[in-house]
Coordinates of C-alpha atoms in Angstrom, one line a residue:
M1 CA 0.0 0.0 0.0
S2 CA 1.4 3.4 -1.0
N3 CA 1.5 6.3 1.4
Y4 CA 0.8 9.8 0.2
L5 CA 1.4 13.4 1.3
I6 CA -1.2 15.6 -0.3
K7 CA 0.4 19.0 -0.2
S8 CA -1.6 22.3 0.2
P9 CA -5.1 21.3 -0.9
T10 CA -8.0 23.5 0.1
I11 CA -9.8 21.2 2.4
V12 CA -13.6 21.3 2.7
N13 CA -14.8 19.6 5.9
E14 CA -17.2 19.9 8.8
G15 CA -18.3 23.4 7.8
K16 CA -14.8 24.8 7.3
I17 CA -12.6 25.6 4.3
F18 CA -8.8 25.8 4.9
V19 CA -5.5 25.0 3.4
A20 CA -3.4 22.2 5.0
D21 CA -1.3 19.1 4.2
V22 CA -2.8 15.7 4.5
L23 CA -0.7 12.6 5.3
V24 CA -2.1 9.3 4.3
K25 CA -0.5 6.2 5.7
D26 CA -1.7 2.6 5.8
G27 CA -5.0 3.5 4.3
R28 CA -5.9 6.1 6.9
I29 CA -5.5 9.8 7.4
A30 CA -2.5 10.0 9.6
K31 CA -2.1 13.7 10.0
I32 CA -3.7 17.0 9.0
A33 CA -1.4 20.0 9.5
Q34 CA 0.5 22.9 8.0
D35 CA 3.8 22.1 6.2
I36 CA 4.1 18.3 7.0
S37 CA 7.7 17.2 6.3
V38 CA 8.3 14.8 3.4
T39 CA 9.7 11.4 4.5
S40 CA 10.9 8.4 2.6
G41 CA 8.4 6.0 1.3
V42 CA 5.7 8.7 0.9
K43 CA 4.6 9.9 -2.5
V44 CA 4.0 13.6 -2.7
I45 CA 1.0 15.0 -4.6
D46 CA 1.0 18.7 -5.3
A47 CA -2.6 19.7 -4.7
E48 CA -2.2 23.5 -4.5
G49 CA -5.3 25.1 -6.1
L50 CA -7.4 21.9 -5.8
H51 CA -10.1 21.2 -3.3
L52 CA -10.0 18.1 -1.1
L53 CA -13.4 16.7 -0.2
P54 CA -14.4 13.6 1.8
G55 CA -15.5 10.9 -0.7
M56 CA -19.2 10.9 -1.5
I57 CA -21.2 8.2 0.3
D58 CA -24.1 7.3 -2.0
D59 CA -27.0 5.8 -0.1
Q60 CA -29.0 4.7 -3.1
V61 CA -27.7 2.9 -6.2
H62 CA -28.9 0.1 -8.4
F63 CA -26.0 -1.8 -9.9
R64 CA -28.2 -4.5 -11.4
E65 CA -26.2 -7.6 -10.2
P66 CA -27.2 -10.4 -10.1
G67 CA -29.6 -11.0 -12.9
L68 CA -29.6 -7.8 -15.0
T69 CA -25.9 -7.6 -15.9
Y70 CA -26.5 -6.7 -19.5
K71 CA -27.5 -3.2 -18.2
A72 CA -24.8 -2.9 -15.5
D73 CA -22.8 -4.8 -12.9
I74 CA -20.9 -4.2 -9.7
E75 CA -17.6 -3.9 -11.4
S76 CA -18.6 -1.5 -14.1
E77 CA -20.7 0.8 -12.0
S78 CA -18.3 0.9 -9.1
K79 CA -15.6 2.1 -11.5
A80 CA -18.0 4.8 -12.8
A81 CA -18.7 5.7 -9.1
V82 CA -15.0 6.1 -8.3
A83 CA -14.6 8.3 -11.4
G84 CA -17.4 10.5 -10.0
G85 CA -15.9 10.9 -6.6
I86 CA -18.1 8.3 -4.9
T87 CA -16.0 6.2 -2.6
S88 CA -18.8 4.2 -0.9
Y89 CA -22.3 3.1 -2.0
M90 CA -25.3 1.4 -0.6
E91 CA -27.0 -0.9 -3.2
M92 CA -30.7 -1.7 -3.6
P93 CA -32.3 -5.1 -3.4
N94 CA -34.4 -5.2 -6.6
C95 CA -32.1 -7.3 -8.7
N96 CA -32.8 -10.9 -9.8
P97 CA -33.1 -12.7 -7.6
A98 CA -34.1 -10.0 -5.2
T99 CA -32.1 -9.5 -2.0
V100 CA -34.9 -10.4 0.3
T101 CA -33.1 -13.1 2.5
I102 CA -30.1 -13.0 4.7
E103 CA -28.5 -15.7 2.5
R104 CA -28.8 -13.4 -0.6
L105 CA -27.4 -10.5 1.4
H106 CA -24.3 -12.6 2.2
A107 CA -24.0 -13.8 -1.4
K108 CA -24.1 -10.2 -2.7
K109 CA -21.5 -9.1 -0.2
A110 CA -19.3 -12.0 -1.2
L111 CA -19.7 -11.1 -4.9
A112 CA -18.8 -7.4 -4.2
A113 CA -15.7 -8.5 -2.4
T114 CA -14.3 -9.9 -5.6
K115 CA -15.2 -7.0 -8.0
S116 CA -16.2 -3.7 -6.3
H117 CA -13.8 -0.8 -6.8
A118 CA -15.6 1.3 -4.2
N119 CA -16.6 0.4 -0.6
Y120 CA -20.1 -1.2 -0.4
A121 CA -23.1 -2.1 1.6
F122 CA -26.5 -3.6 0.7
Y123 CA -30.1 -3.2 1.7
L124 CA -32.4 -6.1 2.8
G125 CA -35.5 -5.8 0.6
A126 CA -38.9 -6.0 2.2
T127 CA -41.8 -8.0 0.7
N128 CA -45.3 -8.8 1.9
D129 CA -44.1 -12.1 3.3
N130 CA -40.5 -11.8 4.6
V131 CA -40.8 -9.7 7.8
D132 CA -39.4 -12.7 9.7
E133 CA -36.0 -12.0 8.1
L134 CA -35.7 -9.0 10.5
K135 CA -35.2 -11.5 13.3
R136 CA -32.2 -13.1 11.5
L137 CA -30.3 -9.8 10.9
S138 CA -26.9 -9.7 12.5
P139 CA -24.6 -6.6 12.9
G140 CA -23.2 -5.6 9.5
D141 CA -25.6 -7.7 7.4
A142 CA -27.3 -4.7 5.8
C143 CA -27.1 -0.9 5.8
G144 CA -30.9 -0.7 6.1
V145 CA -34.2 -2.3 5.1
K146 CA -35.7 -1.0 1.8
I147 CA -39.4 -0.8 1.5
F148 CA -41.0 -0.1 -1.9
M149 CA -44.2 1.6 -0.9
G150 CA -44.8 2.0 -4.6
A151 CA -44.3 -0.3 -7.7
S152 CA -40.8 -1.5 -8.2
T153 CA -38.7 -3.7 -10.4
G154 CA -38.8 -7.3 -9.2
N155 CA -42.3 -7.6 -7.6
M156 CA -41.2 -5.9 -4.3
L157 CA -44.2 -3.7 -3.6
V158 CA -45.3 -3.9 0.0
D159 CA -48.9 -2.9 0.1
N160 CA -50.2 -4.9 3.1
V161 CA -50.8 -2.4 5.9
K162 CA -50.3 -4.9 8.6
T163 CA -47.0 -6.0 7.0
L164 CA -45.9 -2.4 6.8
E165 CA -46.6 -1.9 10.5
S166 CA -44.7 -5.1 11.3
F167 CA -41.6 -3.8 9.5
F168 CA -41.8 -0.3 11.1
A169 CA -42.4 -1.8 14.5
N170 CA -39.7 -4.4 14.5
S171 CA -36.8 -3.3 12.2
P172 CA -33.5 -3.2 14.3
I173 CA -32.0 -0.9 11.7
L174 CA -32.9 2.1 9.5
I175 CA -35.8 1.7 7.1
A176 CA -35.5 3.5 3.7
T177 CA -38.6 4.0 1.7
H178 CA -39.6 4.6 -1.9
C179 CA -42.9 6.5 -1.6
E180 CA -45.5 6.5 -4.3
D181 CA -49.1 5.3 -4.2
T182 CA -49.5 2.5 -6.7
P183 CA -53.3 2.5 -7.1
M184 CA -53.2 6.3 -7.9
I185 CA -50.5 5.7 -10.5
A186 CA -52.3 2.8 -12.1
Q187 CA -55.5 4.9 -12.4
N188 CA -53.5 7.7 -14.1
E189 CA -51.9 5.2 -16.5
V190 CA -55.3 4.0 -17.6
A191 CA -56.5 7.5 -18.2
Y192 CA -53.5 8.6 -20.3
R193 CA -53.3 5.3 -22.2
A194 CA -56.9 5.9 -23.2
Q195 CA -56.0 9.3 -24.5
Y196 CA -52.7 8.7 -26.2
G197 CA -52.2 4.9 -26.6
E198 CA -48.6 3.8 -26.3
D199 CA -47.3 7.3 -27.4
V200 CA -47.8 9.2 -24.2
P201 CA -45.6 12.4 -24.3
F202 CA -42.8 12.0 -21.8
D203 CA -43.5 15.3 -20.2
L204 CA -46.7 13.8 -18.8
H205 CA -44.7 11.4 -16.7
P206 CA -44.9 13.7 -13.6
L207 CA -48.7 13.7 -14.0
I208 CA -48.9 9.9 -14.2
R209 CA -46.4 9.4 -11.4
S210 CA -48.2 12.3 -9.8
R211 CA -47.3 14.6 -6.9
E212 CA -50.5 13.3 -5.1
A213 CA -49.2 9.7 -5.3
C214 CA -45.9 10.8 -3.7
I215 CA -47.6 12.9 -1.0
K216 CA -50.0 10.2 0.1
S217 CA -47.3 7.5 0.4
S218 CA -44.7 9.8 2.1
T219 CA -47.3 10.9 4.6
L220 CA -48.1 7.2 5.4
A221 CA -44.4 6.4 5.9
V222 CA -43.8 9.4 8.2
G223 CA -46.9 8.5 10.1
L224 CA -45.8 4.9 10.6
A225 CA -42.3 6.1 11.7
K226 CA -43.8 8.4 14.3
K227 CA -46.2 5.7 15.6
F228 CA -43.5 3.2 16.1
N229 CA -40.5 5.5 16.7
T230 CA -38.8 4.0 13.7
K231 CA -35.5 5.2 12.2
L232 CA -36.7 6.3 8.8
N233 CA -35.0 7.8 5.7
V234 CA -37.5 8.7 3.0
L235 CA -35.7 8.5 -0.3
H236 CA -35.8 10.8 -3.4
I237 CA -38.3 13.5 -2.4
T238 CA -39.5 15.3 -5.5
T239 CA -42.3 17.7 -4.5
K240 CA -42.4 21.0 -2.6
D241 CA -45.6 19.7 -0.9
E242 CA -43.8 16.8 0.8
L243 CA -41.3 19.1 2.4
Q244 CA -43.8 20.0 5.1
L245 CA -43.5 16.5 6.5
F246 CA -39.9 17.2 7.5
A247 CA -39.9 20.9 8.2
E248 CA -40.5 20.5 11.9
N249 CA -37.2 18.6 12.3
K250 CA -34.9 21.1 10.4
N251 CA -33.3 22.5 13.6
I252 CA -32.8 19.2 15.3
P253 CA -29.1 17.9 15.1
L254 CA -28.9 15.3 12.4
A255 CA -27.6 12.6 14.8
N256 CA -30.8 13.1 16.9
K257 CA -33.3 12.9 14.0
R258 CA -35.4 9.7 13.8
I259 CA -36.9 10.8 10.5
T260 CA -34.8 12.1 7.6
A261 CA -35.3 12.9 4.0
E262 CA -33.1 12.4 0.9
V263 CA -33.1 14.2 -2.4
C264 CA -31.4 13.1 -5.6
A265 CA -29.0 15.0 -7.8
H266 CA -31.1 14.8 -10.9
H267 CA -34.2 16.2 -9.1
L268 CA -32.1 19.2 -8.2
F269 CA -30.8 19.7 -11.7
F270 CA -33.7 18.9 -14.2
S271 CA -37.4 19.9 -14.2
R272 CA -40.4 19.1 -16.4
K273 CA -39.2 21.5 -19.2
D274 CA -36.3 19.1 -19.8
Y275 CA -38.5 16.3 -21.0
H276 CA -38.9 18.1 -24.3
T277 CA -35.2 17.6 -25.1
R278 CA -34.2 14.5 -23.1
G279 CA -37.4 12.5 -23.1
A280 CA -37.1 9.0 -21.8
L281 CA -33.5 9.7 -20.8
I282 CA -34.7 11.5 -17.7
K283 CA -37.7 9.3 -17.1
C284 CA -37.4 8.0 -13.5
N285 CA -39.5 7.1 -10.5
P286 CA -40.5 9.2 -8.7
A287 CA -40.7 11.5 -11.6
I288 CA -38.8 14.7 -12.2
K289 CA -41.4 17.4 -11.6
E290 CA -42.1 21.1 -12.1
E291 CA -39.5 23.9 -11.9
E292 CA -41.1 25.2 -8.8
D293 CA -40.5 21.8 -7.1
R294 CA -36.9 21.9 -8.2
L295 CA -36.4 25.3 -6.7
A296 CA -38.1 24.3 -3.5
L297 CA -35.9 21.3 -3.2
L298 CA -32.8 23.4 -3.6
E299 CA -34.0 25.7 -0.8
A300 CA -34.8 22.7 1.4
V301 CA -31.3 21.4 1.1
N302 CA -29.9 24.8 2.2
N303 CA -32.3 25.1 5.2
N304 CA -31.7 21.4 6.3
V305 CA -35.3 20.2 5.6
L306 CA -33.7 17.7 3.2
D307 CA -30.8 15.9 4.9
V308 CA -28.8 14.0 2.3
I309 CA -28.2 14.0 -1.5
A310 CA -27.8 10.8 -3.4
T311 CA -28.0 9.5 -7.0
D312 CA -30.5 6.7 -7.3
H313 CA -28.2 5.5 -10.1
A314 CA -30.3 3.1 -12.2
P315 CA -28.9 2.4 -15.6
H316 CA -30.8 0.9 -18.6
T317 CA -29.5 0.3 -22.1
W318 CA -29.7 2.9 -24.9
A319 CA -32.1 0.7 -26.8
E320 CA -34.4 0.2 -23.9
K321 CA -34.6 4.0 -23.3
H322 CA -35.5 4.7 -27.0
Q323 CA -38.9 3.0 -26.8
S324 CA -42.4 4.4 -26.4
Y325 CA -43.6 5.8 -23.0
F326 CA -44.9 2.6 -21.4
K327 CA -42.0 0.4 -22.7
A328 CA -39.1 2.7 -21.8
P329 CA -37.9 1.8 -18.3
S330 CA -37.4 4.4 -15.6
G331 CA -34.0 5.2 -14.3
L332 CA -30.8 7.2 -15.0
P333 CA -27.0 6.4 -14.8
L334 CA -25.8 9.1 -12.4
V335 CA -22.8 8.0 -10.3
Q336 CA -20.1 9.4 -12.6
H337 CA -21.5 12.9 -12.8
A338 CA -23.8 13.5 -9.8
L339 CA -21.1 15.3 -7.7
L340 CA -20.1 17.4 -10.7
S341 CA -23.8 18.4 -11.2
L342 CA -24.0 19.4 -7.5
L343 CA -20.9 21.6 -7.9
E344 CA -22.7 23.4 -10.7
H345 CA -25.0 24.7 -8.0
Y346 CA -22.0 26.0 -6.1
H347 CA -20.8 27.8 -9.2
Q348 CA -24.2 29.3 -9.6
G349 CA -24.2 30.6 -6.1
V350 CA -27.0 28.2 -4.8
F351 CA -24.9 25.9 -2.6
S352 CA -21.8 26.5 -0.6
L353 CA -19.0 23.9 -0.9
E354 CA -19.6 23.1 2.8
K355 CA -23.2 22.4 2.1
V356 CA -22.4 20.0 -0.8
V357 CA -19.9 18.1 1.5
Q358 CA -22.4 18.0 4.4
K359 CA -25.2 16.5 2.3
T360 CA -23.1 14.0 0.2
S361 CA -20.5 12.8 2.8
H362 CA -21.2 13.8 6.4
A363 CA -24.9 13.3 6.4
P364 CA -25.1 9.8 5.0
A365 CA -22.3 8.8 7.4
I366 CA -24.3 10.2 10.4
I367 CA -27.7 8.9 9.3
Y368 CA -26.5 5.4 8.6
Q369 CA -23.9 5.4 11.3
V370 CA -21.1 4.5 9.0
E371 CA -17.9 4.0 11.0
E372 CA -14.8 6.0 10.3
R373 CA -15.8 7.4 7.0
G374 CA -17.5 10.5 5.6
F375 CA -15.2 13.1 7.2
I376 CA -11.6 14.3 6.8
R377 CA -10.4 13.4 10.3
E378 CA -7.2 12.0 11.6
G379 CA -7.6 8.2 12.1
Y380 CA -10.4 7.9 9.6
W381 CA -10.1 5.9 6.4
A382 CA -8.7 8.0 3.6
D383 CA -11.7 8.1 1.3
L384 CA -10.9 11.4 -0.5
V385 CA -11.6 13.3 -3.6
L386 CA -9.5 16.0 -5.2
V387 CA -11.6 18.4 -7.3
D388 CA -10.5 21.0 -9.8
L389 CA -13.2 23.7 -9.6
N390 CA -11.5 25.6 -12.5
A391 CA -11.3 22.9 -15.1
Q392 CA -14.3 22.6 -17.3
Q393 CA -15.5 19.2 -18.5
H394 CA -17.8 18.5 -21.5
M395 CA -20.3 15.7 -20.9
S396 CA -20.6 13.1 -23.6
D397 CA -21.9 9.6 -24.0
V398 CA -18.6 8.5 -25.3
A399 CA -16.9 9.3 -22.0
A400 CA -19.6 7.5 -19.9
K401 CA -18.1 4.7 -17.8
S402 CA -21.3 3.0 -16.9
K403 CA -21.9 -0.2 -18.9
C404 CA -25.0 1.3 -20.5
G405 CA -22.8 3.9 -22.3
W406 CA -24.7 7.1 -21.9
S407 CA -25.3 10.0 -19.6
P408 CA -28.4 12.1 -19.0
F409 CA -26.0 15.1 -18.8
S410 CA -24.6 14.5 -22.3
G411 CA -24.1 17.7 -24.3
L412 CA -23.6 19.9 -21.2
T413 CA -20.4 21.4 -20.0
F414 CA -19.7 21.3 -16.2
S415 CA -17.4 23.8 -14.5
S416 CA -15.5 21.3 -12.4
T417 CA -13.5 18.1 -12.9
I418 CA -12.8 15.1 -10.6
N419 CA -9.0 15.1 -10.5
K420 CA -8.2 12.2 -8.2
T421 CA -10.1 9.7 -6.0
F422 CA -8.6 7.8 -3.1
I423 CA -10.3 4.8 -1.5
N424 CA -9.0 3.3 1.7
G425 CA -5.8 5.3 1.1
V426 CA -5.3 3.9 -2.4
L427 CA -5.1 6.3 -5.4
K428 CA -7.8 4.7 -7.5
Y429 CA -8.7 7.3 -10.1
D430 CA -6.3 9.9 -11.6
H431 CA -7.1 12.3 -14.5
G432 CA -9.7 10.2 -16.2
R433 CA -8.3 6.7 -15.6
I434 CA -8.7 3.9 -13.0
V435 CA -5.1 3.4 -11.9
A436 CA -5.2 0.7 -9.3
D437 CA -6.7 -2.7 -9.0
D438 CA -7.3 -2.7 -5.2
L439 CA -10.9 -3.3 -4.4
G440 CA -13.2 -1.7 -1.9
V441 CA -14.3 -3.2 1.4
S442 CA -17.6 -3.8 3.2
L443 CA -18.8 -0.8 5.2
D444 CA -19.0 -1.1 9.0
F445 CA -22.0 0.3 10.9
A446 CA -22.6 1.2 14.5
N447 CA -26.4 0.8 14.2
F448 CA -27.1 -2.3 16.2

């Protein structure tokens, strides 16, 4: 394992921005100080003018393995994540077979140990008939329990109220929810199919996967969490209306919150007007909605009503995405460019750098109680990202590293570039290339 002295980066960490040297030894941050002396066996990296951030911890990705590896797999998507400054990820259970038993959790972790280039953890998926799996959970088995309170890939909709109550009452770890009301969506689909047939315009997606469907389901989830004092993280909030569910907690320290809310990078970047140019490429569930929703979400990040920013990376092939409305699947490949898209909000004066780091690194570490990651602290694992805020990068499908081979940001120019990514003290990504074969490790949690 190489040791590194990162000289003179501008560090963004825990609400502060300052210039200091960072010594990385044996995979960890050994020292943060001014003018650390160079010693033998340490590689020096001149980082003057670059910003050093803790690696992004993405609490929501779909890497499609096992069963859907023609779209993506753990190796390809973890490489794309590293290229995007994501050093750890938490992967969803709706693959094939679905990760709905402890045995399948163990199998997925064993698979990741052989091919994941970033650090990893996995959710146990809830179904209408597997609540007994909660009794079999051991420390470190899963980062959380994922409940699809709306239609999902792989038949994982949990719509039995008594089953939902059992999960909320008995889960020993955090519950993460996808909140959309399926009967409302189904009714909308029937109405729009009757009007348009298969050729529904894509800008009607937010009317089919409607705001009312989101509000009803999110309200149910929050109500259940309050009833049973459940640790809950409501994923990918998309409407300004849902924000009232979390506003009362905005001044509570994050470590003390029982109910938290996540927003995704694409819901902060795109709005309904973008369907006219990007169509199915930005079709996702829950849907990208109105510009007023996007602006409200940005404000909610700044005032801490929304607690964490993730990707919901969900790749599909180019051919799949170029089908008619009902045939084109929902989901976007995002891990490579999500952090860069968030830095655009910094360049536009919307977010501070401290806020970006808080929501992408510190917050997921706190909410999920990830041990010794998510911060630039002495003794912590050296999961680090060097960013050049003054180097533009043009987005193109050709440069996309996800197996699906395209990006929803294609054609845009971002104002920043990921310069280097370190994972567990290993320089993994450098100026556009994966430069080390060392693999990531399973995340540790202090949540039992």
